CSV table of N, CA, C and O in Angstrom, one decimal:
chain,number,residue,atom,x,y,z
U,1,UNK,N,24.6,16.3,-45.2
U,1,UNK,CA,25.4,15.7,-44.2
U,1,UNK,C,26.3,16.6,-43.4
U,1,UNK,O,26.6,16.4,-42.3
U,2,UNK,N,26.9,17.7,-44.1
U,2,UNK,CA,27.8,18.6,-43.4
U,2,UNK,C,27.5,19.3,-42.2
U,2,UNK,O,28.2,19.3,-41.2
U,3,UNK,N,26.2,19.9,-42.2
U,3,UNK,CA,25.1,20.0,-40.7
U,3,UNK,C,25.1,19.1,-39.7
U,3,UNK,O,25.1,19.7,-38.7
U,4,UNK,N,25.2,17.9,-39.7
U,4,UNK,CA,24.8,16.7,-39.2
U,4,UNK,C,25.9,16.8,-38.6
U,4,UNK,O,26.0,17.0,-37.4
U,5,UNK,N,27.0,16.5,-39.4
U,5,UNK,CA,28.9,16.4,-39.4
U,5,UNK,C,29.1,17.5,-37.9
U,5,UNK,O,29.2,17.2,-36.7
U,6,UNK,N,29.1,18.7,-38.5
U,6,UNK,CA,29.2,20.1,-37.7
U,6,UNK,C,28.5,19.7,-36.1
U,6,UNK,O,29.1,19.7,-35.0
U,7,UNK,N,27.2,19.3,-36.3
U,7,UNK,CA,26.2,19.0,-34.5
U,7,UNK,C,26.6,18.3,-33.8
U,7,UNK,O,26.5,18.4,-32.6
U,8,UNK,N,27.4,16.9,-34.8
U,8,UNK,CA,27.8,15.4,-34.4
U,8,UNK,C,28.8,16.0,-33.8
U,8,UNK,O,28.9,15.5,-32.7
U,9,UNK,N,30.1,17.1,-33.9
U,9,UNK,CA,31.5,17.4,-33.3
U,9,UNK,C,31.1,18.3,-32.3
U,9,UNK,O,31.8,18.2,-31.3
U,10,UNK,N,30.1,19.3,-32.3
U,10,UNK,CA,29.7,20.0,-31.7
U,10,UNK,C,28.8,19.2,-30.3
U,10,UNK,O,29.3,19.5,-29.2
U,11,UNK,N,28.3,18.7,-30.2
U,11,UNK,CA,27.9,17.7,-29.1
U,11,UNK,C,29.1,17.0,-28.6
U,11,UNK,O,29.2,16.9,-27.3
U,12,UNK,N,30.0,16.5,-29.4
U,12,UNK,CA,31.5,15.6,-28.7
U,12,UNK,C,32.1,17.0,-27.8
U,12,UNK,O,32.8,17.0,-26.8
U,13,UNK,N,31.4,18.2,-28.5
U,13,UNK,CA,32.1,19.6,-27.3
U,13,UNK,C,31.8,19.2,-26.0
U,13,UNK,O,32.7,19.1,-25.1
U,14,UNK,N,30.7,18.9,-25.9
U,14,UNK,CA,29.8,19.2,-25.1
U,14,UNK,C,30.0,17.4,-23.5
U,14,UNK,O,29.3,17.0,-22.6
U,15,UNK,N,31.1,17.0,-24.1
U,15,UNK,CA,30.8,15.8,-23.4
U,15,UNK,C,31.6,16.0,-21.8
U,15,UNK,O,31.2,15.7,-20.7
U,16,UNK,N,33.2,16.9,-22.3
U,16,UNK,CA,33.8,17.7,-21.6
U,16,UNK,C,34.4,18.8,-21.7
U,16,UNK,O,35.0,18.9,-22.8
U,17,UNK,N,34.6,19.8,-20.7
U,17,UNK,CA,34.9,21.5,-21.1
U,17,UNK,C,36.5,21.7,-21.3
U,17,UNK,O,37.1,22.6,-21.9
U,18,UNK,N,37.1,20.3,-20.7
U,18,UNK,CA,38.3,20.2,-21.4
U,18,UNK,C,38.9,20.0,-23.1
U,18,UNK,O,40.1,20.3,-23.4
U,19,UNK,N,38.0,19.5,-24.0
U,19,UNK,CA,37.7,19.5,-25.6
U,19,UNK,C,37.6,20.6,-26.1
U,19,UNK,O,36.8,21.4,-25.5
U,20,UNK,N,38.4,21.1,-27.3
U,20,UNK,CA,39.0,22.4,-27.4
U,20,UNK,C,38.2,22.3,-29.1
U,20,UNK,O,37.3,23.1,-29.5
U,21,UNK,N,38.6,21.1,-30.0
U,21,UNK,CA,38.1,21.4,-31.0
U,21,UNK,C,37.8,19.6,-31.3
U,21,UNK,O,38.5,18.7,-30.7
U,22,UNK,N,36.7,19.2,-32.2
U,22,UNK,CA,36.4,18.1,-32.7
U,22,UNK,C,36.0,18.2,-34.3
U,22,UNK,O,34.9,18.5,-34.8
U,23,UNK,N,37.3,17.5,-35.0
U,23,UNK,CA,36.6,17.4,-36.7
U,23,UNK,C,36.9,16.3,-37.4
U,23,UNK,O,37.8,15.4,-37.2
U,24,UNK,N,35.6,16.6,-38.7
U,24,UNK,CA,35.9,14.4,-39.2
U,24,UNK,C,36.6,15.1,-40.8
U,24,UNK,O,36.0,16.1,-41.3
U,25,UNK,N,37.5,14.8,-41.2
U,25,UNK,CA,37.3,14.8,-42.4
U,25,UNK,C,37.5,13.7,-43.0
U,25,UNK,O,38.0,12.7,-42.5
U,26,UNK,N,37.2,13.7,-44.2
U,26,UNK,CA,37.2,12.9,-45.4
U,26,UNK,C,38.5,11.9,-45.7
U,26,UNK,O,39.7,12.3,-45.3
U,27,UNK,N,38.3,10.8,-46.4
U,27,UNK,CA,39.3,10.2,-46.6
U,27,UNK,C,40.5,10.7,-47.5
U,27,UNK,O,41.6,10.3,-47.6
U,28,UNK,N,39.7,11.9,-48.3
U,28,UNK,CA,40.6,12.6,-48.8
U,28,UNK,C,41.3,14.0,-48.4
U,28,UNK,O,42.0,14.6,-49.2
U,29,UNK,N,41.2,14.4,-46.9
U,29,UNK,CA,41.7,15.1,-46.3
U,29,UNK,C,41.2,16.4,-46.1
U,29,UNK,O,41.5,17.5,-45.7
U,30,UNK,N,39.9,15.8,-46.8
U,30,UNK,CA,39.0,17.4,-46.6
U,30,UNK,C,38.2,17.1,-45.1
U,30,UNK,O,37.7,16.1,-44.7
U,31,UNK,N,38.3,18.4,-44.6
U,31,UNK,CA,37.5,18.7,-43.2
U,31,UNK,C,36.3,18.6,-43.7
U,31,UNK,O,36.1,19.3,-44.7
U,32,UNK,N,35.0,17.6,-43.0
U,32,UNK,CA,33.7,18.0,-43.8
U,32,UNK,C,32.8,18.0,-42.3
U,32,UNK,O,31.6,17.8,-42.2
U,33,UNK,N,33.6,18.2,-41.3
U,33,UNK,CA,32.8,19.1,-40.2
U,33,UNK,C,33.5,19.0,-39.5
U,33,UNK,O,34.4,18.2,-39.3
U,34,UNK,N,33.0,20.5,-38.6
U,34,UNK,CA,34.1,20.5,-36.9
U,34,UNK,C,33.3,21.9,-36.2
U,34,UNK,O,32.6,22.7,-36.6
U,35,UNK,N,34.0,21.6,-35.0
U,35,UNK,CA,33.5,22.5,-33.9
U,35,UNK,C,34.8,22.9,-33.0
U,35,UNK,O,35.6,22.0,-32.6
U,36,UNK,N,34.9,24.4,-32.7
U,36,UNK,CA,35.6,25.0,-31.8
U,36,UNK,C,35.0,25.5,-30.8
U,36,UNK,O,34.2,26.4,-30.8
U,37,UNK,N,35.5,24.5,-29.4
U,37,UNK,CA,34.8,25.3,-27.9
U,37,UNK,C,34.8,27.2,-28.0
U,37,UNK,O,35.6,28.1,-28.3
U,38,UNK,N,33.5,27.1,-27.6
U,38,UNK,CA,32.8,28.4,-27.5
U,38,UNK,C,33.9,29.5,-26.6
U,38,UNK,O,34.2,29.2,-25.5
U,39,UNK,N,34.4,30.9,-27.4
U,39,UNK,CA,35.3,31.3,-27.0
U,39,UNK,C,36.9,31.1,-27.4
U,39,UNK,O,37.7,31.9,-27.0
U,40,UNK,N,37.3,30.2,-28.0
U,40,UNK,CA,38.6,29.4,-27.8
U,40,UNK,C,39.0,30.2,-29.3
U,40,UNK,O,38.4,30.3,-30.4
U,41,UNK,N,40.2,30.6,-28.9
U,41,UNK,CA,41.1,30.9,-30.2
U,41,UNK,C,42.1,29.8,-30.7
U,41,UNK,O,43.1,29.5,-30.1
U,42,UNK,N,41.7,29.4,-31.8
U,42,UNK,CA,42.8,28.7,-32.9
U,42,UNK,C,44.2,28.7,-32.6
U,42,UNK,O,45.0,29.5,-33.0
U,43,UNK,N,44.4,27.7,-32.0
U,43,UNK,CA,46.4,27.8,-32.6
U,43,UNK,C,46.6,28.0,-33.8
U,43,UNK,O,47.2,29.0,-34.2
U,44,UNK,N,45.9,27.2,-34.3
U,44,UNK,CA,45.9,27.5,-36.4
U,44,UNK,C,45.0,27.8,-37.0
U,44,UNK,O,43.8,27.7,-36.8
U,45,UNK,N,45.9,28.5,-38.4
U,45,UNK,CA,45.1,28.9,-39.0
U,45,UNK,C,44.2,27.8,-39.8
U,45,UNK,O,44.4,26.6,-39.7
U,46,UNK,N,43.2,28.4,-40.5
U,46,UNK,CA,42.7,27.6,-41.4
U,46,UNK,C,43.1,26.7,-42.3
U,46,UNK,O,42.6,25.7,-42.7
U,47,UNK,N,44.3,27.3,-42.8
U,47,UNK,CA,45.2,27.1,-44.1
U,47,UNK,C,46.1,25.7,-43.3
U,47,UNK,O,46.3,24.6,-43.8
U,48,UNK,N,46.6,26.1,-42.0
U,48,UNK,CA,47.3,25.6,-41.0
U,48,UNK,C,46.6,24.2,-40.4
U,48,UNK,O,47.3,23.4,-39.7
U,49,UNK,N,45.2,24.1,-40.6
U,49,UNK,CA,45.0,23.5,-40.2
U,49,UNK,C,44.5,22.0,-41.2
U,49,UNK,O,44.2,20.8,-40.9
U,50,UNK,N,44.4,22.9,-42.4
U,50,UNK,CA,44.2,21.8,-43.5
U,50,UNK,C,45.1,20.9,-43.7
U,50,UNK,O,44.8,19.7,-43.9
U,51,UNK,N,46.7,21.5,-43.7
U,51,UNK,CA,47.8,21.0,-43.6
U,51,UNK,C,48.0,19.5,-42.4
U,51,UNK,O,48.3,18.4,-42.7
U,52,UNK,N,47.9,19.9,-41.3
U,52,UNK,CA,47.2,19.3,-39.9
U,52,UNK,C,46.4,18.3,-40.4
U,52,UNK,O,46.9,17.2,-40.1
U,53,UNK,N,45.2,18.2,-41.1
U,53,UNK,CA,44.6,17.3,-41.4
U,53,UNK,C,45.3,15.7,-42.6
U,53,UNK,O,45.4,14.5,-42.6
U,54,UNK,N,45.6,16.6,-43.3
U,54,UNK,CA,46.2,15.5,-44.4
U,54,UNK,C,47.7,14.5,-43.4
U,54,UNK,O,48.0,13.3,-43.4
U,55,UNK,N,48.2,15.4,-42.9
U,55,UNK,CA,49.5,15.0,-42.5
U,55,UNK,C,48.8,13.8,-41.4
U,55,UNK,O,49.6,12.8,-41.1
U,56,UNK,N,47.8,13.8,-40.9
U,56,UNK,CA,47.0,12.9,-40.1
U,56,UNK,C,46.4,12.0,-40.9
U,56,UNK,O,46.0,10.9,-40.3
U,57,UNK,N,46.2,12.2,-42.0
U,57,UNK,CA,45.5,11.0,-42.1
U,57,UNK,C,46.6,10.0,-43.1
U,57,UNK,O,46.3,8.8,-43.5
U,58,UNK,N,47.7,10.8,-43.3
U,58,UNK,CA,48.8,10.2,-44.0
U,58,UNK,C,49.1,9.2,-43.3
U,58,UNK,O,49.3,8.0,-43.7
U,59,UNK,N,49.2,10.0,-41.8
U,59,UNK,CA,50.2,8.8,-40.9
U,59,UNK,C,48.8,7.7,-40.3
U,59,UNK,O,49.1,6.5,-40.6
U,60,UNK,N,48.0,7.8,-40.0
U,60,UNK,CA,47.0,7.0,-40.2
U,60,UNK,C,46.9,5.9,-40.7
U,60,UNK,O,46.6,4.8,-40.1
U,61,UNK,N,47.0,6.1,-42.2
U,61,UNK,CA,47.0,5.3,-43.5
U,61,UNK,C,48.3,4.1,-43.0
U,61,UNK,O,48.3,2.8,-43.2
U,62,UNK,N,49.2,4.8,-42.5
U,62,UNK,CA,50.8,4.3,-42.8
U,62,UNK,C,50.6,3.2,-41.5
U,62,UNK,O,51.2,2.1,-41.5
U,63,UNK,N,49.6,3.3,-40.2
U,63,UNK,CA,49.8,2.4,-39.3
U,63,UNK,C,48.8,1.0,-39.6
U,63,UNK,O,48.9,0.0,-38.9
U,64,UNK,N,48.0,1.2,-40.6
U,64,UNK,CA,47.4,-0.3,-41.1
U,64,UNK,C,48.2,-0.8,-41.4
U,64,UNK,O,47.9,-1.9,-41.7
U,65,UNK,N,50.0,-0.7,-41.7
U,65,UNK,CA,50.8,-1.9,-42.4
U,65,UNK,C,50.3,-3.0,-41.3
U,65,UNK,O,49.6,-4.0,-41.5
U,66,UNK,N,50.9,-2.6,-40.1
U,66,UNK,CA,51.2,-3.5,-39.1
U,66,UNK,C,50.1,-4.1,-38.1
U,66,UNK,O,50.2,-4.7,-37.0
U,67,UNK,N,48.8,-3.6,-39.0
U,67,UNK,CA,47.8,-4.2,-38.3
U,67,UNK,C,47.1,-5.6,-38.2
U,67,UNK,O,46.2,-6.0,-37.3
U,68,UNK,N,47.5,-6.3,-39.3
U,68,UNK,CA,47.7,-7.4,-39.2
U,68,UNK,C,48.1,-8.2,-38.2
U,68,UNK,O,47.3,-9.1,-37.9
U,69,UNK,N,49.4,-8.0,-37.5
U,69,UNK,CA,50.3,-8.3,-36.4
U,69,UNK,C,49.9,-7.4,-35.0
U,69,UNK,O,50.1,-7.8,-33.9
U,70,UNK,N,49.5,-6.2,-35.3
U,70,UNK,CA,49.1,-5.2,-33.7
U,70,UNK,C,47.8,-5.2,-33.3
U,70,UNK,O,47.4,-5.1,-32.2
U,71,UNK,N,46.7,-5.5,-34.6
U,71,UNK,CA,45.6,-5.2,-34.1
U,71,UNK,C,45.2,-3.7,-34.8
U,71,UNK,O,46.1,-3.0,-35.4
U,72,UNK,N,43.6,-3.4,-34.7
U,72,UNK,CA,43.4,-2.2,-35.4
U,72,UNK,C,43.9,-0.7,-34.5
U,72,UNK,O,43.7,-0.5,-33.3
U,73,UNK,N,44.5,-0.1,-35.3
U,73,UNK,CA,44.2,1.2,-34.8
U,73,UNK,C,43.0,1.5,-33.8
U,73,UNK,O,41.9,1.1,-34.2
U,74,UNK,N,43.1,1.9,-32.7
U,74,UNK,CA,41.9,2.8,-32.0
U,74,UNK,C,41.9,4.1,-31.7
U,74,UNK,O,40.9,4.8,-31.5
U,75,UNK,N,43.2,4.5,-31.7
U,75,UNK,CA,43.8,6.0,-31.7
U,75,UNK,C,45.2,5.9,-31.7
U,75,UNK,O,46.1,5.1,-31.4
U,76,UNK,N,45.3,7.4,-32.5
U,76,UNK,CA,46.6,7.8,-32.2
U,76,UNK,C,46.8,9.1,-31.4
U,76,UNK,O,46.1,10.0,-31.8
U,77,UNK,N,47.6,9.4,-30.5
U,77,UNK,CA,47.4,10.1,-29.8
U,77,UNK,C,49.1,11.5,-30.0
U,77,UNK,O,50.2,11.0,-30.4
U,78,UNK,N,49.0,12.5,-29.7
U,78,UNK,CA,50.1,13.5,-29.9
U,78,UNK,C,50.2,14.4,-28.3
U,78,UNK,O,49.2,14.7,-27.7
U,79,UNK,N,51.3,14.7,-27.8
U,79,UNK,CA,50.9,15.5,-27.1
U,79,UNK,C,52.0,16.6,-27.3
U,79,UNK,O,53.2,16.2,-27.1
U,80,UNK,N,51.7,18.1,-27.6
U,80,UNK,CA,52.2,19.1,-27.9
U,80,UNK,C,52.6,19.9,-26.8
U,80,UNK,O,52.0,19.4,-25.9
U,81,UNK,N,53.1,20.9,-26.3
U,81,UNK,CA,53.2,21.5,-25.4
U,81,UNK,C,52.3,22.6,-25.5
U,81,UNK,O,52.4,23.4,-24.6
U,82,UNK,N,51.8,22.7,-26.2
U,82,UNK,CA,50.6,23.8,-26.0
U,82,UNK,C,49.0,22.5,-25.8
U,82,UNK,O,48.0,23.0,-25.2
U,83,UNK,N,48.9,21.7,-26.1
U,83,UNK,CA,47.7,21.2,-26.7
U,83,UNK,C,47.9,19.7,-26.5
U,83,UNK,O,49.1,19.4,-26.4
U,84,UNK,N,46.7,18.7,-26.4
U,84,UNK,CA,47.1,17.2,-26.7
U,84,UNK,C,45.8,17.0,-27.8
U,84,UNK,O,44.7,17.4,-27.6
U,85,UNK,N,46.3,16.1,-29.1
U,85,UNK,CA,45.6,15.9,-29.7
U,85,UNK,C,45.6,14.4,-30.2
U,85,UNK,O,46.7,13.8,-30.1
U,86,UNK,N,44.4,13.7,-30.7
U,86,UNK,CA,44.2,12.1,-31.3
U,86,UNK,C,43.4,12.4,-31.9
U,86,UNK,O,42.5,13.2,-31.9
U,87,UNK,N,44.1,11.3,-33.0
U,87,UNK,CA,42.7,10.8,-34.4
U,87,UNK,C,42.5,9.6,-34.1
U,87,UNK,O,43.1,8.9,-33.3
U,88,UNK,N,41.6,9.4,-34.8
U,88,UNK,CA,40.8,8.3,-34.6
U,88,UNK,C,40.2,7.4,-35.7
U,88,UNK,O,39.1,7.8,-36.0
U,89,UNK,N,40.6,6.5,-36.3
U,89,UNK,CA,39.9,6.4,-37.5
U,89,UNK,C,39.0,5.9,-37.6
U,89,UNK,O,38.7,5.3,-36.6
U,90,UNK,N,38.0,5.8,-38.6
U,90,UNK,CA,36.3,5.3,-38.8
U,90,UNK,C,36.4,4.9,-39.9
U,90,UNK,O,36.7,5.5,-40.9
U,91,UNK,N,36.1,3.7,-39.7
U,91,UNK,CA,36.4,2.7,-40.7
U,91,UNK,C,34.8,2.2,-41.6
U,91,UNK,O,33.9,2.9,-41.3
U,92,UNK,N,34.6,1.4,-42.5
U,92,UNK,CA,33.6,0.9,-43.2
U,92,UNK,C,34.2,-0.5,-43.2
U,92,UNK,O,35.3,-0.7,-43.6
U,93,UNK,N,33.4,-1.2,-42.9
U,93,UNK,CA,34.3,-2.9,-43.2
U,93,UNK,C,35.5,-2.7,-42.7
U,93,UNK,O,35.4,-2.1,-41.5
U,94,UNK,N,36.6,-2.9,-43.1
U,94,UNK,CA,38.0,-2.8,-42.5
U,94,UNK,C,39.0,-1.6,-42.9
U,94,UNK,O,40.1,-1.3,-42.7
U,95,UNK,N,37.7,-0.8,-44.0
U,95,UNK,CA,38.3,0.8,-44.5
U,95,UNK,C,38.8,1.6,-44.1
U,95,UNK,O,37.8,2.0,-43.4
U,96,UNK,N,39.9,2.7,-43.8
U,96,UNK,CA,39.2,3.3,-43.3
U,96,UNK,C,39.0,4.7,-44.4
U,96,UNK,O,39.7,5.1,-45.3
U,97,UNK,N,37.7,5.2,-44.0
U,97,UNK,CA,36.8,6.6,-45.0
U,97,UNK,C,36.8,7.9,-44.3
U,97,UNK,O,36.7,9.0,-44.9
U,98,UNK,N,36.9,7.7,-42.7
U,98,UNK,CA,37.4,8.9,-42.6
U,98,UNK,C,38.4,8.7,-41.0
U,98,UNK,O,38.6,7.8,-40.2
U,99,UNK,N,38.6,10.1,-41.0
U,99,UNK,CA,39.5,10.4,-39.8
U,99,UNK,C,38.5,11.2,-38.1
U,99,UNK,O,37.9,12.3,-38.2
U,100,UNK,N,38.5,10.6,-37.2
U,100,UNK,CA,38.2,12.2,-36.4
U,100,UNK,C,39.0,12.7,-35.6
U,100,UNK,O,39.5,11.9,-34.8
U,101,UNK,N,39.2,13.5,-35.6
U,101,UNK,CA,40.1,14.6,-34.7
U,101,UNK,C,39.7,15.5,-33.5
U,101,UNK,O,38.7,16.1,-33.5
U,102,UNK,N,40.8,15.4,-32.5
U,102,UNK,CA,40.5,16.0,-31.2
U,102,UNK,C,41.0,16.5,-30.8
U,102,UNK,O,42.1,16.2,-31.1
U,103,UNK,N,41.1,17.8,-29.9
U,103,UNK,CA,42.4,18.1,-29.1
U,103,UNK,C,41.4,18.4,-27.8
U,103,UNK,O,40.2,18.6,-27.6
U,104,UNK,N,42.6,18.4,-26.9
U,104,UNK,CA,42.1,18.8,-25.4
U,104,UNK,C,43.2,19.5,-24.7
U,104,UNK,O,44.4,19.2,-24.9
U,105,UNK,N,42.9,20.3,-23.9
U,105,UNK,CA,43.8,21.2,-23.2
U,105,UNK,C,44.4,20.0,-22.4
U,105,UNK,O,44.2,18.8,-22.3
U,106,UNK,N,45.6,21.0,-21.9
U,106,UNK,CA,47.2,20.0,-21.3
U,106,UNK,C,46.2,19.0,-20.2
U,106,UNK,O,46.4,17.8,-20.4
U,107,UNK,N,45.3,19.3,-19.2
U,107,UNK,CA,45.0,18.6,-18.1
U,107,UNK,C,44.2,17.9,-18.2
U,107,UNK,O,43.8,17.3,-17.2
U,108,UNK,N,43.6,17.6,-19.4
U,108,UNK,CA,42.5,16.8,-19.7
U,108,UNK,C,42.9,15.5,-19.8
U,108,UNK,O,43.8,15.1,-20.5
U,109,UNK,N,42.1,14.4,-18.8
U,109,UNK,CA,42.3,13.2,-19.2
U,109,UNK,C,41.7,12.5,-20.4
U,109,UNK,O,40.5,12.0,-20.5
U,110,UNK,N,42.6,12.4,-21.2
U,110,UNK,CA,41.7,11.8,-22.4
U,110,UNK,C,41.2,10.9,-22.9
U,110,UNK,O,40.2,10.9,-23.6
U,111,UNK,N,42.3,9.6,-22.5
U,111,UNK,CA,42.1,8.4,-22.6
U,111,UNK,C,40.7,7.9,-22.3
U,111,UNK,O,40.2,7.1,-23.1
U,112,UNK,N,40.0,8.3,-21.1
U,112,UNK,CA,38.6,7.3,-20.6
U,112,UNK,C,37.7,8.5,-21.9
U,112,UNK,O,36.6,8.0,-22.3
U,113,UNK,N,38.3,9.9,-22.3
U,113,UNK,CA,37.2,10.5,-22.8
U,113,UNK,C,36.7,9.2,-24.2
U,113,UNK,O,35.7,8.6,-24.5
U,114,UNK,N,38.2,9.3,-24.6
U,114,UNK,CA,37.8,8.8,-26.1
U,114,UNK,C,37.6,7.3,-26.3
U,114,UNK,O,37.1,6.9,-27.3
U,115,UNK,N,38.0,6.5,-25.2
U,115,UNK,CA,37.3,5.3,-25.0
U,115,UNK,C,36.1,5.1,-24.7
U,115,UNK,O,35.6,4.0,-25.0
U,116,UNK,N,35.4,5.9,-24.0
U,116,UNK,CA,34.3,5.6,-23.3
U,116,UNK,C,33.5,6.5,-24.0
U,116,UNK,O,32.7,5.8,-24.7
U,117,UNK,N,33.3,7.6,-24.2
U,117,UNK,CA,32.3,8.8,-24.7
U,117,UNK,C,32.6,8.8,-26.5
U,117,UNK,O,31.9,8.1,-27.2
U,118,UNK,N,33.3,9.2,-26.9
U,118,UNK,CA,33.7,9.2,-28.6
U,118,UNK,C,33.7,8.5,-29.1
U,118,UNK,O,32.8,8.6,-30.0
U,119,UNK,N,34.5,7.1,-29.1
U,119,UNK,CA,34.9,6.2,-29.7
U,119,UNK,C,33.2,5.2,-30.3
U,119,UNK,O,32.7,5.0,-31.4
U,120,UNK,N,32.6,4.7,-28.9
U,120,UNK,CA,31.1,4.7,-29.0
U,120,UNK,C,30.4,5.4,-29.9
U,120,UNK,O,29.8,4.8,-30.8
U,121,UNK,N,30.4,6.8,-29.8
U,121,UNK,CA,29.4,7.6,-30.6
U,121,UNK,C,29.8,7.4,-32.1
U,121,UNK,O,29.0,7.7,-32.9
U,122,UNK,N,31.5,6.9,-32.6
U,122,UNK,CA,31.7,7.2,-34.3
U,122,UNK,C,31.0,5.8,-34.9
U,122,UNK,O,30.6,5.7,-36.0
U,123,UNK,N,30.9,4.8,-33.9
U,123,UNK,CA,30.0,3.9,-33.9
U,123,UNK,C,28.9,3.9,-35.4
U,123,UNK,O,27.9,4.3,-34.8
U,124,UNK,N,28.5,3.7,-36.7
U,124,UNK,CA,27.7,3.6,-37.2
U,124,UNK,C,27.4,4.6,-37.9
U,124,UNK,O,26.5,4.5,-38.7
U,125,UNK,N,28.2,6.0,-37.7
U,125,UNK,CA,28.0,7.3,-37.7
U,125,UNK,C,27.9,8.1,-39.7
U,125,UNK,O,27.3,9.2,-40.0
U,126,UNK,N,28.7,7.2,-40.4
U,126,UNK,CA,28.4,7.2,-41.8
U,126,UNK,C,27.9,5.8,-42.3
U,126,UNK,O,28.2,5.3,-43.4
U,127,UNK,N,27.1,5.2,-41.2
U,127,UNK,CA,26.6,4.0,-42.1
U,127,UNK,C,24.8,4.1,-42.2
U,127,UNK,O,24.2,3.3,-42.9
């Protein structure tokens, strides 16, 4: 599946040239695929970025209290001054199993990306 994982984020590259990096990891906070636009250097490191991951899917976890009353998660979105980034969770039944993650350069409109193009494709994607 990690192949598959890697093509599946590597194609979400490919949807627009504004999409900088796309990865899913695990419900336990392991990255088990991702892709960096061709050319693009890392804000973070590796080590930096594993950190990045867990701390996302912490807070993730923490917005099902109130979904009862809000409705599900569809994203959460960050916007950094270098970078704008959303997770996204992917759920099984009402689970959620994993995270995916995005960033997009400052000008990128993201909202129709990940409604319209992403959100669609995580669709069924570990079932």
């Amino acid at each position: 599946m990690p192949g598959a994982v890697d093509d599946f984020c590597q194609r979400i590259l490919e949807i627009d040239r504004g999409i900088r990096f796309a990865g899913i990891a695990s419900s336990n906070g392991r990255l088990i695929g991702f892709a960096y636009r061709k050319g693009l250097k890392p804000l973070l490191t590796k080590e930096e970025s594993e950190v990045s991951v867990l701390q996302s899917l912490m807070r993730m976890n923490m917005r099902t209290t109130f979904e009862p009353e809000l409705g599900k998660t569809l994203y959460a979105y960050t916007l950094y001054g270098k970078v704008k980034r959303a997770t996204i969770p992917i759920r099984e039944s009402s689970k959620i199993t994993h995270i995916f993650m995005v960033s997009f350069d400052l000008g990128v409109k993201h909202e129709p990306i990940i409604l319209d193009h992403i959100i669609p494709r995580l669709d069924g994607l570990f079932s």
